[in-house]
C-alpha atoms as an extended CHARMM CRD file, in Angstrom:
* protein
*
       114  EXT
         1         1  UNK       CA             79.8790000000      -23.4170000000       12.9320000000  PROA      1               0.0000000000
         2         2  UNK       CA             78.2280000000      -23.7440000000       16.3250000000  PROA      2               0.0000000000
         3         3  UNK       CA             79.8830000000      -23.6790000000       19.7150000000  PROA      3               0.0000000000
         4         4  UNK       CA             79.1850000000      -24.7130000000       23.2710000000  PROA      4               0.0000000000
         5         5  UNK       CA             80.7410000000      -22.2360000000       25.7060000000  PROA      5               0.0000000000
         6         6  UNK       CA             82.4010000000      -23.6940000000       28.8030000000  PROA      6               0.0000000000
         7         7  UNK       CA             82.6000000000      -20.9990000000       31.5090000000  PROA      7               0.0000000000
         8         8  UNK       CA             84.7300000000      -20.8120000000       34.6340000000  PROA      8               0.0000000000
         9         9  UNK       CA             84.5700000000      -23.5960000000       37.1900000000  PROA      9               0.0000000000
        10        10  UNK       CA             86.7330000000      -25.0490000000       39.9380000000  PROA      10              0.0000000000
        11        11  UNK       CA             90.0800000000      -26.7120000000       39.2530000000  PROA      11              0.0000000000
        12        12  UNK       CA             90.5160000000      -28.2120000000       42.7260000000  PROA      12              0.0000000000
        13        13  UNK       CA             92.5590000000      -25.2540000000       43.9810000000  PROA      13              0.0000000000
        14        14  UNK       CA             90.7590000000      -22.1190000000       42.8440000000  PROA      14              0.0000000000
        15        15  UNK       CA             87.9040000000      -20.7280000000       40.7920000000  PROA      15              0.0000000000
        16        16  UNK       CA             88.5500000000      -20.1660000000       37.1190000000  PROA      16              0.0000000000
        17        17  UNK       CA             87.6280000000      -17.3000000000       34.8010000000  PROA      17              0.0000000000
        18        18  UNK       CA             88.5530000000      -19.1150000000       31.5680000000  PROA      18              0.0000000000
        19        19  UNK       CA             86.1740000000      -19.5000000000       28.7040000000  PROA      19              0.0000000000
        20        20  UNK       CA             86.6870000000      -22.4180000000       26.3590000000  PROA      20              0.0000000000
        21        21  UNK       CA             84.7590000000      -23.3720000000       23.2600000000  PROA      21              0.0000000000
        22        22  UNK       CA             83.6640000000      -26.8420000000       22.3220000000  PROA      22              0.0000000000
        23        23  UNK       CA             82.9280000000      -27.2320000000       18.6400000000  PROA      23              0.0000000000
        24        24  UNK       CA             80.6890000000      -30.1810000000       17.7940000000  PROA      24              0.0000000000
        25        25  UNK       CA             81.0670000000      -29.3360000000       14.0770000000  PROA      25              0.0000000000
        26        26  UNK       CA             84.2080000000      -30.9120000000       12.6980000000  PROA      26              0.0000000000
        27        27  UNK       CA             86.3470000000      -30.7730000000       15.8450000000  PROA      27              0.0000000000
        28        28  UNK       CA             87.4910000000      -33.9750000000       17.5340000000  PROA      28              0.0000000000
        29        29  UNK       CA             85.1250000000      -35.1210000000       20.2820000000  PROA      29              0.0000000000
        30        30  UNK       CA             85.8660000000      -33.3620000000       23.5520000000  PROA      30              0.0000000000
        31        31  UNK       CA             88.1950000000      -30.8020000000       21.9410000000  PROA      31              0.0000000000
        32        32  UNK       CA             88.2880000000      -27.5200000000       23.8570000000  PROA      32              0.0000000000
        33        33  UNK       CA             89.5920000000      -24.4830000000       22.0440000000  PROA      33              0.0000000000
        34        34  UNK       CA             90.5580000000      -21.8660000000       24.6700000000  PROA      34              0.0000000000
        35        35  UNK       CA             90.4890000000      -18.9480000000       22.2530000000  PROA      35              0.0000000000
        36        36  UNK       CA             87.7160000000      -16.9290000000       23.8650000000  PROA      36              0.0000000000
        37        37  UNK       CA             88.6020000000      -14.2010000000       26.3540000000  PROA      37              0.0000000000
        38        38  UNK       CA             88.4170000000      -14.9620000000       30.0770000000  PROA      38              0.0000000000
        39        39  UNK       CA             85.5700000000      -13.5690000000       32.1670000000  PROA      39              0.0000000000
        40        40  UNK       CA             86.2590000000      -10.5150000000       34.3100000000  PROA      40              0.0000000000
        41        41  UNK       CA             85.6640000000      -12.4900000000       37.5360000000  PROA      41              0.0000000000
        42        42  UNK       CA             86.5350000000      -16.0720000000       38.4180000000  PROA      42              0.0000000000
        43        43  UNK       CA             83.2750000000      -17.9890000000       38.9030000000  PROA      43              0.0000000000
        44        44  UNK       CA             82.1890000000      -21.4610000000       39.9010000000  PROA      44              0.0000000000
        45        45  UNK       CA             78.5420000000      -22.5630000000       40.1980000000  PROA      45              0.0000000000
        46        46  UNK       CA             77.4120000000      -19.7190000000       37.9150000000  PROA      46              0.0000000000
        47        47  UNK       CA             74.4350000000      -19.5740000000       35.5910000000  PROA      47              0.0000000000
        48        48  UNK       CA             74.5320000000      -18.3520000000       32.0210000000  PROA      48              0.0000000000
        49        49  UNK       CA             72.1640000000      -17.5100000000       29.2060000000  PROA      49              0.0000000000
        50        50  UNK       CA             72.6520000000      -16.7710000000       25.5160000000  PROA      50              0.0000000000
        51        51  UNK       CA             70.6690000000      -13.7410000000       24.2970000000  PROA      51              0.0000000000
        52        52  UNK       CA             70.8820000000      -12.5370000000       20.6760000000  PROA      52              0.0000000000
        53        53  UNK       CA             74.5710000000      -13.4030000000       20.1190000000  PROA      53              0.0000000000
        54        54  UNK       CA             75.5090000000      -12.2880000000       23.6290000000  PROA      54              0.0000000000
        55        55  UNK       CA             76.4500000000      -14.5710000000       26.4890000000  PROA      55              0.0000000000
        56        56  UNK       CA             75.5040000000      -13.4890000000       30.0110000000  PROA      56              0.0000000000
        57        57  UNK       CA             77.3130000000      -14.9030000000       33.0770000000  PROA      57              0.0000000000
        58        58  UNK       CA             75.3920000000      -14.4520000000       36.3230000000  PROA      58              0.0000000000
        59        59  UNK       CA             76.5020000000      -14.8280000000       39.9240000000  PROA      59              0.0000000000
        60        60  UNK       CA             78.3100000000      -17.9170000000       41.1490000000  PROA      60              0.0000000000
        61        61  UNK       CA             81.0100000000      -18.3620000000       43.7660000000  PROA      61              0.0000000000
        62        62  UNK       CA             84.5680000000      -16.9920000000       43.6220000000  PROA      62              0.0000000000
        63        63  UNK       CA             86.0750000000      -19.4660000000       46.0880000000  PROA      63              0.0000000000
        64        64  UNK       CA             85.3310000000      -17.2320000000       49.0660000000  PROA      64              0.0000000000
        65        65  UNK       CA             82.0730000000      -15.3630000000       48.4280000000  PROA      65              0.0000000000
        66        66  UNK       CA             78.7710000000      -15.8490000000       46.6610000000  PROA      66              0.0000000000
        67        67  UNK       CA             78.4380000000      -13.3580000000       43.8010000000  PROA      67              0.0000000000
        68        68  UNK       CA             75.7000000000      -11.0300000000       42.5860000000  PROA      68              0.0000000000
        69        69  UNK       CA             77.8430000000       -9.6360000000       39.7690000000  PROA      69              0.0000000000
        70        70  UNK       CA             77.0160000000      -10.2390000000       36.1160000000  PROA      70              0.0000000000
        71        71  UNK       CA             78.9060000000       -9.7760000000       32.8790000000  PROA      71              0.0000000000
        72        72  UNK       CA             78.1290000000      -10.0150000000       29.1880000000  PROA      72              0.0000000000
        73        73  UNK       CA             80.2050000000      -11.2520000000       26.2450000000  PROA      73              0.0000000000
        74        74  UNK       CA             79.4620000000      -10.3230000000       22.6700000000  PROA      74              0.0000000000
        75        75  UNK       CA             80.0000000000      -13.6040000000       20.8860000000  PROA      75              0.0000000000
        76        76  UNK       CA             79.3510000000      -12.2380000000       17.4090000000  PROA      76              0.0000000000
        77        77  UNK       CA             79.3340000000       -8.5790000000       16.3860000000  PROA      77              0.0000000000
        78        78  UNK       CA             78.8670000000       -7.8170000000       12.6730000000  PROA      78              0.0000000000
        79        79  UNK       CA             81.9090000000       -5.9600000000       11.3820000000  PROA      79              0.0000000000
        80        80  UNK       CA             83.8090000000       -6.3870000000       14.6510000000  PROA      80              0.0000000000
        81        81  UNK       CA             84.7690000000      -10.0640000000       14.4370000000  PROA      81              0.0000000000
        82        82  UNK       CA             83.9590000000      -12.8310000000       16.8980000000  PROA      82              0.0000000000
        83        83  UNK       CA             84.7690000000      -13.1100000000       20.5820000000  PROA      83              0.0000000000
        84        84  UNK       CA             85.4650000000       -9.5110000000       21.4910000000  PROA      84              0.0000000000
        85        85  UNK       CA             85.3170000000       -8.6870000000       25.2140000000  PROA      85              0.0000000000
        86        86  UNK       CA             83.4710000000       -9.1750000000       28.5190000000  PROA      86              0.0000000000
        87        87  UNK       CA             81.6390000000       -6.1460000000       29.9600000000  PROA      87              0.0000000000
        88        88  UNK       CA             80.1910000000       -5.7390000000       33.4850000000  PROA      88              0.0000000000
        89        89  UNK       CA             76.4140000000       -5.5620000000       33.8570000000  PROA      89              0.0000000000
        90        90  UNK       CA             74.4270000000       -4.2680000000       36.8330000000  PROA      90              0.0000000000
        91        91  UNK       CA             74.5530000000       -6.7800000000       39.6900000000  PROA      91              0.0000000000
        92        92  UNK       CA             71.6000000000       -8.9340000000       40.6550000000  PROA      92              0.0000000000
        93        93  UNK       CA             69.7000000000       -7.8230000000       43.7640000000  PROA      93              0.0000000000
        94        94  UNK       CA             71.0250000000      -10.8160000000       45.7190000000  PROA      94              0.0000000000
        95        95  UNK       CA             73.9760000000      -13.1810000000       45.5760000000  PROA      95              0.0000000000
        96        96  UNK       CA             73.3550000000      -16.5500000000       43.9300000000  PROA      96              0.0000000000
        97        97  UNK       CA             75.2380000000      -19.7300000000       43.1640000000  PROA      97              0.0000000000
        98        98  UNK       CA             74.0970000000      -23.1720000000       41.9620000000  PROA      98              0.0000000000
        99        99  UNK       CA             71.1600000000      -21.4310000000       40.2620000000  PROA      99              0.0000000000
       100       100  UNK       CA             69.5840000000      -21.5350000000       36.8300000000  PROA      100             0.0000000000
       101       101  UNK       CA             68.9530000000      -18.9220000000       34.1630000000  PROA      101             0.0000000000
       102       102  UNK       CA             66.7780000000      -18.7970000000       31.0670000000  PROA      102             0.0000000000
       103       103  UNK       CA             66.3350000000      -16.3390000000       28.2140000000  PROA      103             0.0000000000
       104       104  UNK       CA             62.6640000000      -15.4210000000       27.8970000000  PROA      104             0.0000000000
       105       105  UNK       CA             61.6660000000      -12.6400000000       25.4710000000  PROA      105             0.0000000000
       106       106  UNK       CA             64.9210000000      -10.6320000000       25.7500000000  PROA      106             0.0000000000
       107       107  UNK       CA             64.8940000000      -10.9900000000       29.5330000000  PROA      107             0.0000000000
       108       108  UNK       CA             67.1240000000      -13.2810000000       31.5550000000  PROA      108             0.0000000000
       109       109  UNK       CA             65.2110000000      -14.9710000000       34.3620000000  PROA      109             0.0000000000
       110       110  UNK       CA             67.3000000000      -16.2940000000       37.2900000000  PROA      110             0.0000000000
       111       111  UNK       CA             65.8490000000      -18.8730000000       39.6420000000  PROA      111             0.0000000000
       112       112  UNK       CA             66.7940000000      -21.1560000000       42.5250000000  PROA      112             0.0000000000
       113       113  UNK       CA             70.2300000000      -21.5530000000       43.9800000000  PROA      113             0.0000000000
       114       114  UNK       CA             71.7110000000      -20.4630000000       47.2470000000  PROA      114             0.0000000000
């Protein structure tokens, strides 16, 4: 089964740290299954990249400040089950929100934004 991860966002009152999964395989259209663990930090306008079964969340905005912080989620660990935990990564050298990210040869490139 494949998933689309839906990370954080803004609910009109505050930034969110939730992670929901959309399953295009067999689930009703638009069904969100909030069974993944929440990110460590609430984030809106973040970028993300998927690298070898790990999901990286980069920067964003927490409702007050632009963020440089990053975190990683192991989406599939052999022998450990799926959807384990978020772990902090070293921060980016500058804060960014409304930016993009791409996985290129085991490196995550971050570009644009404010």
